[in-house]
PDB file of C-alpha atoms in Angstrom:
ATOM      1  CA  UNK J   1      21.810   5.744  10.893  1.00 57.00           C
ATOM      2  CA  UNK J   2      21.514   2.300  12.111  1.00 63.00           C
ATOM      3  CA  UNK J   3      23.804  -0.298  10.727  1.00 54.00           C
ATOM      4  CA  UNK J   4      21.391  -2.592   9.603  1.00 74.00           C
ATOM      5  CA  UNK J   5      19.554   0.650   7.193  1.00 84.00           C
ATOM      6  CA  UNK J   6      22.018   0.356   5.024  1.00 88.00           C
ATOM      7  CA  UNK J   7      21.158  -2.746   3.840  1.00 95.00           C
ATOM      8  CA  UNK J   8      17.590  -1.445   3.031  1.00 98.00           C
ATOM      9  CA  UNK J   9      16.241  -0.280  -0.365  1.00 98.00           C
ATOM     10  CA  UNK J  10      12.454   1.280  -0.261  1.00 98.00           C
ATOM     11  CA  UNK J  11      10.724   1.505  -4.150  1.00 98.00           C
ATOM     12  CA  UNK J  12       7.624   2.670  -5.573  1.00 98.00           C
ATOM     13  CA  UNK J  13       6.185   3.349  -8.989  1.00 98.00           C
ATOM     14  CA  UNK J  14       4.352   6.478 -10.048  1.00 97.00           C
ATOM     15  CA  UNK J  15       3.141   8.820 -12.793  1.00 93.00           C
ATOM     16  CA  UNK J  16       2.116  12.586 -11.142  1.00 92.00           C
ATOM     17  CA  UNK J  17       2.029  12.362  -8.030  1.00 94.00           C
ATOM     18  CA  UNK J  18       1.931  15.561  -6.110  1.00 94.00           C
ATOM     19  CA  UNK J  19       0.626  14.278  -2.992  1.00 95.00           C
ATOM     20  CA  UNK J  20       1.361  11.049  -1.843  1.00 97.00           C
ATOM     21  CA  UNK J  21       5.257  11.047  -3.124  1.00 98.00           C
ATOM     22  CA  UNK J  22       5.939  13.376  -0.868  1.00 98.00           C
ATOM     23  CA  UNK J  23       4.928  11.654   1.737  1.00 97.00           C
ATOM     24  CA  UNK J  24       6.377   8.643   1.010  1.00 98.00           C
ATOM     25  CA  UNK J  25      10.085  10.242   0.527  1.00 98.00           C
ATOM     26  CA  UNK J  26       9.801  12.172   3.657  1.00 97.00           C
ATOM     27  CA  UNK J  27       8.145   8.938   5.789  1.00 98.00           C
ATOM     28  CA  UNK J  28      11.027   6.392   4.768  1.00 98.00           C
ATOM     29  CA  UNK J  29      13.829   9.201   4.241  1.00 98.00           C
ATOM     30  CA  UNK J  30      13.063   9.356   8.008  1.00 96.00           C
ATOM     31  CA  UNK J  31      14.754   5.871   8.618  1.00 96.00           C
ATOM     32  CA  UNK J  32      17.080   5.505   5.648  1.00 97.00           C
ATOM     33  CA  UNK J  33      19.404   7.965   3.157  1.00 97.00           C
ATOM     34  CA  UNK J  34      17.119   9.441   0.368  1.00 98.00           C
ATOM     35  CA  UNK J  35      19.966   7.490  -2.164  1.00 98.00           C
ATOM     36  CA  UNK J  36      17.726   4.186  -0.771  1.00 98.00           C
ATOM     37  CA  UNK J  37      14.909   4.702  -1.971  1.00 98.00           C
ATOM     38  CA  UNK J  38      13.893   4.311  -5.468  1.00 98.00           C
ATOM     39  CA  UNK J  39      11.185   5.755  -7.438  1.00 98.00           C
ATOM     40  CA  UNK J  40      10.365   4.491 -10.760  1.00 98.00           C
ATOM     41  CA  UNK J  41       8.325   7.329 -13.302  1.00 98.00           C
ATOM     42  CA  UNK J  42       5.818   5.978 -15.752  1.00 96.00           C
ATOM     43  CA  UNK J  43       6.590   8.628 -18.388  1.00 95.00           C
ATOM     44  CA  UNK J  44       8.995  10.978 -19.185  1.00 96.00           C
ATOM     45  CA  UNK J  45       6.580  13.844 -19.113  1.00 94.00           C
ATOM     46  CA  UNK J  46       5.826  13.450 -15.751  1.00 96.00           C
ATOM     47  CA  UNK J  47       6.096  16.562 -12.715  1.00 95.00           C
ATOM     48  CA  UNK J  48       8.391  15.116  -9.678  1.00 96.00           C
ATOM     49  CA  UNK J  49       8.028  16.732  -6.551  1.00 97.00           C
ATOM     50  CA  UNK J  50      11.146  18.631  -4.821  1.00 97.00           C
ATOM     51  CA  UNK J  51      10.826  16.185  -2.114  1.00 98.00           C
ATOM     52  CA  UNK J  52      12.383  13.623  -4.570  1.00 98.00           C
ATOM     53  CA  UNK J  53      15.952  15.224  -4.747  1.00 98.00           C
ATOM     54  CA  UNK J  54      18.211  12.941  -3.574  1.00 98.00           C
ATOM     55  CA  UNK J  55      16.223  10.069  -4.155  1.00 98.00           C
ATOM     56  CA  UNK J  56      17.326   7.397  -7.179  1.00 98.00           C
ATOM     57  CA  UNK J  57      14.808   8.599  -9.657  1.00 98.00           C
ATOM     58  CA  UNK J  58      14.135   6.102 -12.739  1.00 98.00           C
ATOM     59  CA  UNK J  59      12.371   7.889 -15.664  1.00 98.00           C
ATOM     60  CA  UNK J  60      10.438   5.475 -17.875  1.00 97.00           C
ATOM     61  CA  UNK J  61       8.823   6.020 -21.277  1.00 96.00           C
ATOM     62  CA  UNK J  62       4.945   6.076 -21.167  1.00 91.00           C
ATOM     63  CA  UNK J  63       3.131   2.826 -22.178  1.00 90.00           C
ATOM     64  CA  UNK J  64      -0.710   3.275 -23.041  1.00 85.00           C
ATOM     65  CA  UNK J  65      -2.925   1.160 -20.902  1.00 83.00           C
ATOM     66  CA  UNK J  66      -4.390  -1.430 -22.723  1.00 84.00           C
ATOM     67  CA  UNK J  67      -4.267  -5.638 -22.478  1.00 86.00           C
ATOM     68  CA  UNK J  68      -2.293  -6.834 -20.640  1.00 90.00           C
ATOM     69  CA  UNK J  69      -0.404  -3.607 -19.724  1.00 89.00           C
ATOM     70  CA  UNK J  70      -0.301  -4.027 -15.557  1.00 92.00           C
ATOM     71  CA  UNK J  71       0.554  -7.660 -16.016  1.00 94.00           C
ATOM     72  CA  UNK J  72       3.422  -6.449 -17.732  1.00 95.00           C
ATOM     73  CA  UNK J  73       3.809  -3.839 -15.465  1.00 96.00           C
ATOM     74  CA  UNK J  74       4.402  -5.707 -12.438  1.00 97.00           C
ATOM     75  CA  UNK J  75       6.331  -8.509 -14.323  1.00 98.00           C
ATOM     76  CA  UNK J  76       9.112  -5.425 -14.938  1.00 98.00           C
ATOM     77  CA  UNK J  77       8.541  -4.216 -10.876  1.00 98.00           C
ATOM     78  CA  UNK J  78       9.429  -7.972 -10.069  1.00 98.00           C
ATOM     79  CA  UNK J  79      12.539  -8.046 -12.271  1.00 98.00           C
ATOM     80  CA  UNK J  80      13.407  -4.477 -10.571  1.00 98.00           C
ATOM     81  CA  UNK J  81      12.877  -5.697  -7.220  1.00 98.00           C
ATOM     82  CA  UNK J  82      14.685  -8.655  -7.945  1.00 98.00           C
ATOM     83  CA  UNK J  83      18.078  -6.794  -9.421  1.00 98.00           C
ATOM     84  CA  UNK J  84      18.070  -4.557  -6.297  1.00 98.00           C
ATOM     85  CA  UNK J  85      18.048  -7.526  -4.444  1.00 98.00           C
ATOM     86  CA  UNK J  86      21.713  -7.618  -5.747  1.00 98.00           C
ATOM     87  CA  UNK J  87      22.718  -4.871  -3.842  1.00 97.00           C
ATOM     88  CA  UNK J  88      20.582  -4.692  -0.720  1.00 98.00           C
ATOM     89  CA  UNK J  89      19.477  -7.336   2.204  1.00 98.00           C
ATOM     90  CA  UNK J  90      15.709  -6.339   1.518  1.00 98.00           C
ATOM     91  CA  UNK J  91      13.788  -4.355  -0.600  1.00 98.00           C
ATOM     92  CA  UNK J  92      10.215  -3.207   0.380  1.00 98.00           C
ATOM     93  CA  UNK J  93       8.151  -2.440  -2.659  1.00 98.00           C
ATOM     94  CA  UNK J  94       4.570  -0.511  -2.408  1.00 98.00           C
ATOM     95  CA  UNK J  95       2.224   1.381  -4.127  1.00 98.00           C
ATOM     96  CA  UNK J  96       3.062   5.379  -3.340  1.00 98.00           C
ATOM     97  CA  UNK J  97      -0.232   5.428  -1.014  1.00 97.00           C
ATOM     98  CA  UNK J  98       0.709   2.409   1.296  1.00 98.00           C
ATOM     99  CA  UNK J  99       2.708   3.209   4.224  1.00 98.00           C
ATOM    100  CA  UNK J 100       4.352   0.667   6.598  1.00 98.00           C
ATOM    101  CA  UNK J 101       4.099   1.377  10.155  1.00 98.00           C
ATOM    102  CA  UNK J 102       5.234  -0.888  13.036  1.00 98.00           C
ATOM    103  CA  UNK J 103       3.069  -0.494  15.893  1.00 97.00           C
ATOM    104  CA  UNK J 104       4.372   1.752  18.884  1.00 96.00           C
ATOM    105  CA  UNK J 105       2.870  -0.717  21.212  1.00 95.00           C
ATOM    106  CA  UNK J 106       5.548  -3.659  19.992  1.00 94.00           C
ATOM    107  CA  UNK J 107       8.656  -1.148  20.357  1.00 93.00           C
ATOM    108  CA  UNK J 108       7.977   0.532  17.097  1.00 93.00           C
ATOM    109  CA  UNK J 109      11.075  -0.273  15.195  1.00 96.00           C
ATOM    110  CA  UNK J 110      10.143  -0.670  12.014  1.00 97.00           C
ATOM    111  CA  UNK J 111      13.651  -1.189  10.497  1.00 97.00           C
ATOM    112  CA  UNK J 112      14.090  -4.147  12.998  1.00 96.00           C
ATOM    113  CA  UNK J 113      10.859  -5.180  11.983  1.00 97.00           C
ATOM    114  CA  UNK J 114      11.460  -4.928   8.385  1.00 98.00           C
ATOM    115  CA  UNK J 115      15.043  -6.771   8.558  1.00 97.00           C
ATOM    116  CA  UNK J 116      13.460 -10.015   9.852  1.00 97.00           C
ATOM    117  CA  UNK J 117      12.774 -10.826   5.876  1.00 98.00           C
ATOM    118  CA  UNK J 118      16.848 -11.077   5.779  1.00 97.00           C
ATOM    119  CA  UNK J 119      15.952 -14.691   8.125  1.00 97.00           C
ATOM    120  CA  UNK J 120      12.382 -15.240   6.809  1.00 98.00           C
ATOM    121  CA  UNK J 121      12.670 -14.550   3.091  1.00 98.00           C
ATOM    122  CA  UNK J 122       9.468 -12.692   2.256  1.00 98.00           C
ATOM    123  CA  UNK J 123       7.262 -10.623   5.424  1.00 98.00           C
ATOM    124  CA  UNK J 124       3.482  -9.559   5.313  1.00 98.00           C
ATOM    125  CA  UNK J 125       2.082  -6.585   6.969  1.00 98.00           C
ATOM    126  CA  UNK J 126      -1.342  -6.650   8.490  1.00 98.00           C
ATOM    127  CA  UNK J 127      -3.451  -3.990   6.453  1.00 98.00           C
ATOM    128  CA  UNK J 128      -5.799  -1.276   7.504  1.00 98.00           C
ATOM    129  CA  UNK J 129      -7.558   0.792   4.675  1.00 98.00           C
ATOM    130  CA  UNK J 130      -7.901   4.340   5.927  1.00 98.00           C
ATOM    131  CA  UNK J 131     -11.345   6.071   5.327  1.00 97.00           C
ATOM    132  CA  UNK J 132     -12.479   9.629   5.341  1.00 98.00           C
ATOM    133  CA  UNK J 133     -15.471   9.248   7.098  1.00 98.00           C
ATOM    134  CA  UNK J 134     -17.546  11.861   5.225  1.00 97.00           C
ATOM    135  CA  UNK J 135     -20.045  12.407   8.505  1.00 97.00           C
ATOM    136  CA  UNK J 136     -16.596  12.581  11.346  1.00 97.00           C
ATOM    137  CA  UNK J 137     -14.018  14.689   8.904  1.00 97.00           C
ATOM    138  CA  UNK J 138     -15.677  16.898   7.094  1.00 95.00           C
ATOM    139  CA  UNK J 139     -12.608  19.258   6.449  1.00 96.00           C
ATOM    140  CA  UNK J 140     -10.420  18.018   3.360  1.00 96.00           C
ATOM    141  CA  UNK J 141      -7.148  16.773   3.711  1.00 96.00           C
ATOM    142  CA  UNK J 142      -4.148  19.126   4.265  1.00 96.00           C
ATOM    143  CA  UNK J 143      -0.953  16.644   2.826  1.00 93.00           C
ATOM    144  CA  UNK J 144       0.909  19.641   4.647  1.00 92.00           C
ATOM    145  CA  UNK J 145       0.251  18.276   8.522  1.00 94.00           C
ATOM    146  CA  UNK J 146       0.153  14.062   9.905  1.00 94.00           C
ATOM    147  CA  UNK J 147      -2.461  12.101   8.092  1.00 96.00           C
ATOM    148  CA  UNK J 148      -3.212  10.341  10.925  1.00 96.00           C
ATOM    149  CA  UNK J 149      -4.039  13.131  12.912  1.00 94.00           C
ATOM    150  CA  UNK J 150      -6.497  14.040  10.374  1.00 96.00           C
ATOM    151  CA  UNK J 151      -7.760  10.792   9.481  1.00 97.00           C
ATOM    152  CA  UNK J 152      -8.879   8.235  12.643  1.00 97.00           C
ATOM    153  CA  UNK J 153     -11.117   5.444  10.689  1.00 98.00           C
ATOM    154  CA  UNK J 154     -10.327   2.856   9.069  1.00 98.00           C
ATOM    155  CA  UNK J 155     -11.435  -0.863   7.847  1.00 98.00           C
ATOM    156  CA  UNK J 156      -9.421  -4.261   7.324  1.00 98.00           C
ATOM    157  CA  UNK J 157      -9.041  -5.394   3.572  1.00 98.00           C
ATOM    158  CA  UNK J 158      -6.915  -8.607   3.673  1.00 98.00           C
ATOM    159  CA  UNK J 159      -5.840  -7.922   0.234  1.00 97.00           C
ATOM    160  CA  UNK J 160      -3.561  -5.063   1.389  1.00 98.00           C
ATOM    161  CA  UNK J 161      -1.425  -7.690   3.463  1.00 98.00           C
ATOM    162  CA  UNK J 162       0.612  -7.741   0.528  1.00 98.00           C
ATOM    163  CA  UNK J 163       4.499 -10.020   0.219  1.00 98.00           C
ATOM    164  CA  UNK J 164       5.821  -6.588   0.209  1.00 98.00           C
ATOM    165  CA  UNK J 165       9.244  -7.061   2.238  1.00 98.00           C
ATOM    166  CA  UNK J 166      11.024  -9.562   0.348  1.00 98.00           C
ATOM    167  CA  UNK J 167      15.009 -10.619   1.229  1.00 98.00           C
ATOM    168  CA  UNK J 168      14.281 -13.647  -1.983  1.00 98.00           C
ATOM    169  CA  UNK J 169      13.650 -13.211  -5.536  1.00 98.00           C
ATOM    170  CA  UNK J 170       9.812 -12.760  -5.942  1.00 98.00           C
ATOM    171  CA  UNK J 171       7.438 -12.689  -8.487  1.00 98.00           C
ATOM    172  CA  UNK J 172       4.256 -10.476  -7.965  1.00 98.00           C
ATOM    173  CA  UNK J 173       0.745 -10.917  -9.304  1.00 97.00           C
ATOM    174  CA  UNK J 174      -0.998  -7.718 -10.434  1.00 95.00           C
ATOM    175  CA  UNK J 175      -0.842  -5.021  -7.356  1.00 95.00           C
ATOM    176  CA  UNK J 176       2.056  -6.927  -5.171  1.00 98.00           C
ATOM    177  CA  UNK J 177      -1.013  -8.548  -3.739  1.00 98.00           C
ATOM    178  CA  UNK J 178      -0.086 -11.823  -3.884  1.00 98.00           C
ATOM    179  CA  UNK J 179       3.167 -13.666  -5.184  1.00 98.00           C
ATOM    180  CA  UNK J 180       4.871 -17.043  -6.110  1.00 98.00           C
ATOM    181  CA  UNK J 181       6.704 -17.137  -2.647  1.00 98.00           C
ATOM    182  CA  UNK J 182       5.293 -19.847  -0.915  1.00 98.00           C
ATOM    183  CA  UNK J 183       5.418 -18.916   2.754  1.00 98.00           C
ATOM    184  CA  UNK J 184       3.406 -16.859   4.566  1.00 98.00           C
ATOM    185  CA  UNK J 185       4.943 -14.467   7.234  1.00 98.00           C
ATOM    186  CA  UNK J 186       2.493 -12.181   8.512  1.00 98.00           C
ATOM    187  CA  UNK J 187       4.505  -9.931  11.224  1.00 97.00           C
ATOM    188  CA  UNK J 188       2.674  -9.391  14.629  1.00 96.00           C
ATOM    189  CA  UNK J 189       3.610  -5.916  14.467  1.00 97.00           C
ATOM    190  CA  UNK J 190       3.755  -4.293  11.232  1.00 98.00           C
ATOM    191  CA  UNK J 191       0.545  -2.844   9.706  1.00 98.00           C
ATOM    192  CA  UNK J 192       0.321  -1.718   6.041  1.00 98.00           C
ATOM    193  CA  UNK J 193      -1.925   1.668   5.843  1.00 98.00           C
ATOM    194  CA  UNK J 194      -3.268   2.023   2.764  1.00 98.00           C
ATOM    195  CA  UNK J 195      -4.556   5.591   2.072  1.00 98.00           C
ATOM    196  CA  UNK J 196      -6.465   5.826  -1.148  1.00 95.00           C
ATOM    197  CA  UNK J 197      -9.210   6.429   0.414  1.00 97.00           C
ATOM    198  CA  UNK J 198      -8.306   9.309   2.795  1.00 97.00           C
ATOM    199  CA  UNK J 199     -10.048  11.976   0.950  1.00 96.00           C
ATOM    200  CA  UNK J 200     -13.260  12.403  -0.521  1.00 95.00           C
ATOM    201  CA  UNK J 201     -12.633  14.884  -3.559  1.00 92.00           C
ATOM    202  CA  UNK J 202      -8.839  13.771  -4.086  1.00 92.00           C
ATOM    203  CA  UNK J 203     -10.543  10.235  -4.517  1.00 91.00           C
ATOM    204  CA  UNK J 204     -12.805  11.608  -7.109  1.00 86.00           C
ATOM    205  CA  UNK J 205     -10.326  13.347  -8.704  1.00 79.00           C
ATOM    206  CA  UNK J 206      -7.920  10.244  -8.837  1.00 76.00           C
ATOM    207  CA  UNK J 207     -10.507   8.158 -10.493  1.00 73.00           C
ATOM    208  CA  UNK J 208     -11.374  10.647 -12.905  1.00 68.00           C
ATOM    209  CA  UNK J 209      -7.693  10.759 -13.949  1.00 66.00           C
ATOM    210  CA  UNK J 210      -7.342   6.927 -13.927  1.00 63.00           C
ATOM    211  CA  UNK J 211     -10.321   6.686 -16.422  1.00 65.00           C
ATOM    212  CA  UNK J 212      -8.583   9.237 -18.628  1.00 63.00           C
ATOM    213  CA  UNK J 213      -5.998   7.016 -19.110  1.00 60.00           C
ATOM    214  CA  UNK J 214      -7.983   4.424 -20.847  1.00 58.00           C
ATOM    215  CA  UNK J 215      -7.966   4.153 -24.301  1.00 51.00           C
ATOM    216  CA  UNK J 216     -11.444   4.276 -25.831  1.00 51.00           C
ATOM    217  CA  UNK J 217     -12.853   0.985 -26.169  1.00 50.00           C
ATOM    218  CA  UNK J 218      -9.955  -0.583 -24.321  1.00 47.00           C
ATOM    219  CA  UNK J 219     -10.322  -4.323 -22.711  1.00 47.00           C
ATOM    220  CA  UNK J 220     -12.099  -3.574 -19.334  1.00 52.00           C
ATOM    221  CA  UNK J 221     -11.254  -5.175 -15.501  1.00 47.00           C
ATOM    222  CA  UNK J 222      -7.929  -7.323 -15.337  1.00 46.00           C
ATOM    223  CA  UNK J 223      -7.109  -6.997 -19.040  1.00 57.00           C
ATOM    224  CA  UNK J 224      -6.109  -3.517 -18.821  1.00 60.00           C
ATOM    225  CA  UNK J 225      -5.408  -2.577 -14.739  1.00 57.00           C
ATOM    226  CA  UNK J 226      -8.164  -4.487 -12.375  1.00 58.00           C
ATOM    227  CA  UNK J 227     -11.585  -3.591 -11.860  1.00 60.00           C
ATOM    228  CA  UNK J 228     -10.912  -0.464  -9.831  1.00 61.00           C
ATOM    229  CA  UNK J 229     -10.096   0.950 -12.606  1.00 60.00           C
ATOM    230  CA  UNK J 230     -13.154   1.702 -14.088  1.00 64.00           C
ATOM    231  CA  UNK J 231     -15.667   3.306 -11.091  1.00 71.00           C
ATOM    232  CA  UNK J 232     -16.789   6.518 -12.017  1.00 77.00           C
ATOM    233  CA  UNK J 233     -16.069   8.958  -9.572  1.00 78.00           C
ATOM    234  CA  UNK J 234     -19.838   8.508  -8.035  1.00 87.00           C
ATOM    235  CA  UNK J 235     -19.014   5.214  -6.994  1.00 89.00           C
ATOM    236  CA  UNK J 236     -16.260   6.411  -4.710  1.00 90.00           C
ATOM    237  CA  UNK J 237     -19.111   8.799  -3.292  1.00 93.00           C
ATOM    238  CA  UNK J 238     -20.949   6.259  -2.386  1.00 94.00           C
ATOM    239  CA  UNK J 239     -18.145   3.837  -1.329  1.00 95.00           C
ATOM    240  CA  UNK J 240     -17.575   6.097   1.493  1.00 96.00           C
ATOM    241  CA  UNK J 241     -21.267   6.809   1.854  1.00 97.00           C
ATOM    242  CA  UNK J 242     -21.439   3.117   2.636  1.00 97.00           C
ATOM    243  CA  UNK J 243     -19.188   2.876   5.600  1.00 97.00           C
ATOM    244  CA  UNK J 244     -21.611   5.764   7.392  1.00 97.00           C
ATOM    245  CA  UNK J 245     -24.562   3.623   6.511  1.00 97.00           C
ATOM    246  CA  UNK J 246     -22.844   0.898   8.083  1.00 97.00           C
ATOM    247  CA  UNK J 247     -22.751   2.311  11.813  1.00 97.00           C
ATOM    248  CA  UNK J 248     -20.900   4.407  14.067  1.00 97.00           C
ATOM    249  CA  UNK J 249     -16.944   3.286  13.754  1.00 98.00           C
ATOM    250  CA  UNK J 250     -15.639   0.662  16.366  1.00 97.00           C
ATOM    251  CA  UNK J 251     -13.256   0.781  19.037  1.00 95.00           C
ATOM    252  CA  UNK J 252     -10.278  -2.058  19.869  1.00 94.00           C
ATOM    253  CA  UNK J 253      -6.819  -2.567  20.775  1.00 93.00           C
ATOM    254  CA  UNK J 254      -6.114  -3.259  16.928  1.00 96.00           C
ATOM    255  CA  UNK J 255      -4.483  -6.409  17.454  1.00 95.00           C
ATOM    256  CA  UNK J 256      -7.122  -8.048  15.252  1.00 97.00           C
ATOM    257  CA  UNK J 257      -6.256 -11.818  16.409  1.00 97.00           C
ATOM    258  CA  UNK J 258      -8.972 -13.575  15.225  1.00 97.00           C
ATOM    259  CA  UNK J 259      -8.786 -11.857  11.557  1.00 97.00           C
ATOM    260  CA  UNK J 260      -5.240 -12.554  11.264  1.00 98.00           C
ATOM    261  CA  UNK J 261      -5.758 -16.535  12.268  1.00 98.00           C
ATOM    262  CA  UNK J 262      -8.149 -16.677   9.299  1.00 98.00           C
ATOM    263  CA  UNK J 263      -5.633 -15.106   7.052  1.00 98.00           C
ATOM    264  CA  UNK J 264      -3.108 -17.253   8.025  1.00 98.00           C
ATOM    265  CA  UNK J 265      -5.607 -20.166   7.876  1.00 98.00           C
ATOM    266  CA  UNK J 266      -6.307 -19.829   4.296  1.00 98.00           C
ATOM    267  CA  UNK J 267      -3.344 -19.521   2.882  1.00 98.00           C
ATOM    268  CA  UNK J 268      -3.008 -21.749  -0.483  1.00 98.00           C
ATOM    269  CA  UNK J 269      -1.465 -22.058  -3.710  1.00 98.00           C
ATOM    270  CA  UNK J 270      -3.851 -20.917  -6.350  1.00 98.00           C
ATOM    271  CA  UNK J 271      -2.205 -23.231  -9.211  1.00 97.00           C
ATOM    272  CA  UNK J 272      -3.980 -21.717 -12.205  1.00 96.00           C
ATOM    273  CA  UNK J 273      -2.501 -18.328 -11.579  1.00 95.00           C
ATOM    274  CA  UNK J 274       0.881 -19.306 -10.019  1.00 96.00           C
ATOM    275  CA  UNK J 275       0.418 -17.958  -6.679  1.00 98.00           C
ATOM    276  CA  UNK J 276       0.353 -18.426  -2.799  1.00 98.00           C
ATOM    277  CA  UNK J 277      -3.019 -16.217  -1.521  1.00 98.00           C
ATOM    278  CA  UNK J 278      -4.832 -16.374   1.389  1.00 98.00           C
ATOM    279  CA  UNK J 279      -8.540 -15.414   1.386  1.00 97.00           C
ATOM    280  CA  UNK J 280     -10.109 -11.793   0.662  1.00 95.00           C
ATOM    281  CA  UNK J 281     -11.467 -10.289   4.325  1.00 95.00           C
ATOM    282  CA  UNK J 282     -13.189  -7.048   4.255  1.00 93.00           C
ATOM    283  CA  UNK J 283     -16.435  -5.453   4.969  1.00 94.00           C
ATOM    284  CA  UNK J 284     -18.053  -2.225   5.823  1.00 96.00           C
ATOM    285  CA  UNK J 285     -16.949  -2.621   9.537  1.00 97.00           C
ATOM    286  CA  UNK J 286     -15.210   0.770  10.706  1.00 98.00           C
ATOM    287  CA  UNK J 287     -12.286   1.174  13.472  1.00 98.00           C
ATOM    288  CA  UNK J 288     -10.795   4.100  15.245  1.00 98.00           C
ATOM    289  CA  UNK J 289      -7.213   3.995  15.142  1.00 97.00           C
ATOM    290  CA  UNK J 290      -5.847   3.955  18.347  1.00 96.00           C
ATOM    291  CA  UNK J 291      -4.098   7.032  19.914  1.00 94.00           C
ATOM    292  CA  UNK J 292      -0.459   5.541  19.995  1.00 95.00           C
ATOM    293  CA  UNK J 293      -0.742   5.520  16.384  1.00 94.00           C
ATOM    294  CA  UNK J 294      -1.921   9.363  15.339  1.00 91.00           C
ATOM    295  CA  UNK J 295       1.614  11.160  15.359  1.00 88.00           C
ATOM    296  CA  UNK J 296       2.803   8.467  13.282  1.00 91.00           C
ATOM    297  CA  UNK J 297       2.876  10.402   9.965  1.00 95.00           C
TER     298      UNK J 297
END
């Protein structure tokens, strides 16, 4: 293990998560000892994969999604973050389904990459949403074998370049997509992969359980979890529909320069919520992911 790993603490949040845990553990317990990386469970009842043994597991009581229940949710992953900074250099915080990757074509070194924060306080990845491109893929998703080599599109969604690698104490808005720290450092070479949307009927099924967890009646959109909380499973259907309607996918180097100058260009302090953002970028626009990157994970 390289000397700097040590210094490194990886943590996500999850309720049952039988498919995207596992890769998560076995992607970072790649680069660091299982014992740094931390996996907070919302509720007690919850089914952890094997993968997780080894890892610090944090079992926390259920709370029923209602008003203001992700605010407070990422208020407590913010204090979390913030105690482990006690302990470790730099934490990196994501949702289970968001992988960092540092591009083979800069040296790949995603530890160096990720250590930077210890000089720069708080690092940005560049994000790329994956897709399953219903009319390319049309075999399902086997979590057993590389996503990547199973899953070649995908789009840019700006909101995804989340403060996620933090070395300073932080306070996140709702998602980690945006925070109080007021410098933007968005790393030439790390890209944020977020994989929601890698599968057609796991996304259906996800949204169906996400709507279950809604009380009757609850407060909709940002009051309870965000607005993606409450598509139907259709409208993922036709989400990915969309992208095929859009055109055949596109093909680049992926170092996207002009998209990250006008992310770095629009960077502001939105006063009335407390928070440095830059602007939202993302349309219907597909991209091939480049061949260096398919044994990735």
């Amino acid at each position: 293990m390289e000397p700097q790993a040590c210094d490194i603490a990886f943590a996500t949040m999850v309720g049952d998560e039988p498919v995207f845990l596992p890769i998560w553990i076995n992607y970072y317990a790649r680069i660091v000892p299982k014992a740094q990386l931390f996996i907070l469970v919302d509720g007690l009842h919850r089914v952890i994969p094997p993968e997780a043994e080894g890892c610090q597991v944090i079992r926390l009581p259920s709370v029923t999604p209602g008003p203001g229940w992700d605010v407070a949710r990422w208020r407590m992953i913010s204090l979390f973050t913030n105690a482990l900074l006690q302990r470790f250099g730099v934490v990196v915080f994501n949702d289970v389904d968001e992988i960092l990757l540092a591009d083979p074509a800069q040296g790949g070194n995603l530890l160096g990459h990720i250590g930077q924060a210890r000089e720069a306080g708080v690092l940005s990845p560049f994000a790329i949403e994956m897709l399953h491109r219903i009319d390319l893929e049309p075999d399902p998703l086997d979590p057993a074998h590389p996503i990547l080599a199973q899953r070649r599109f995908g789009r840019i969604n700006a909101s995804y370049c989340k403060p996620c690698i933090t070395a300073r104490p932080i306070n996140w808005s709702i998602g980690g997509h945006y925070a109080d720290y007021p410098t933007l450092n968005l790393d030439p070479a790390l890209f944020l992969f977020h994989l929601r949307f890698v599968d057609h009927d796991m996304l259906r099924g996800r949204q169906a359980s996400r709507q279950a967890m809604m009380q009757p009646g609850a407060a909709k959109g940002a009051e309870v979890a965000g607005a993606g909380w409450l598509k139907g499973a259709q409208d993922m259907t036709d989400f990915l529909q969309s992208f095929v309607d859009a055109g055949p996918p596109l093909e680049n180097d992926f170092s996207f320069g002009w998209q990250r100058r006008r992310i770095i260009d629009s960077w502001h302090h939105d006063a009335e919520a407390g928070i440095w953002r830059h602007d939202r970028l993302h349309n219907r626009k597909t991209y091939r992911l480049p061949d260096r990157m398919a044994d990735q994970f």
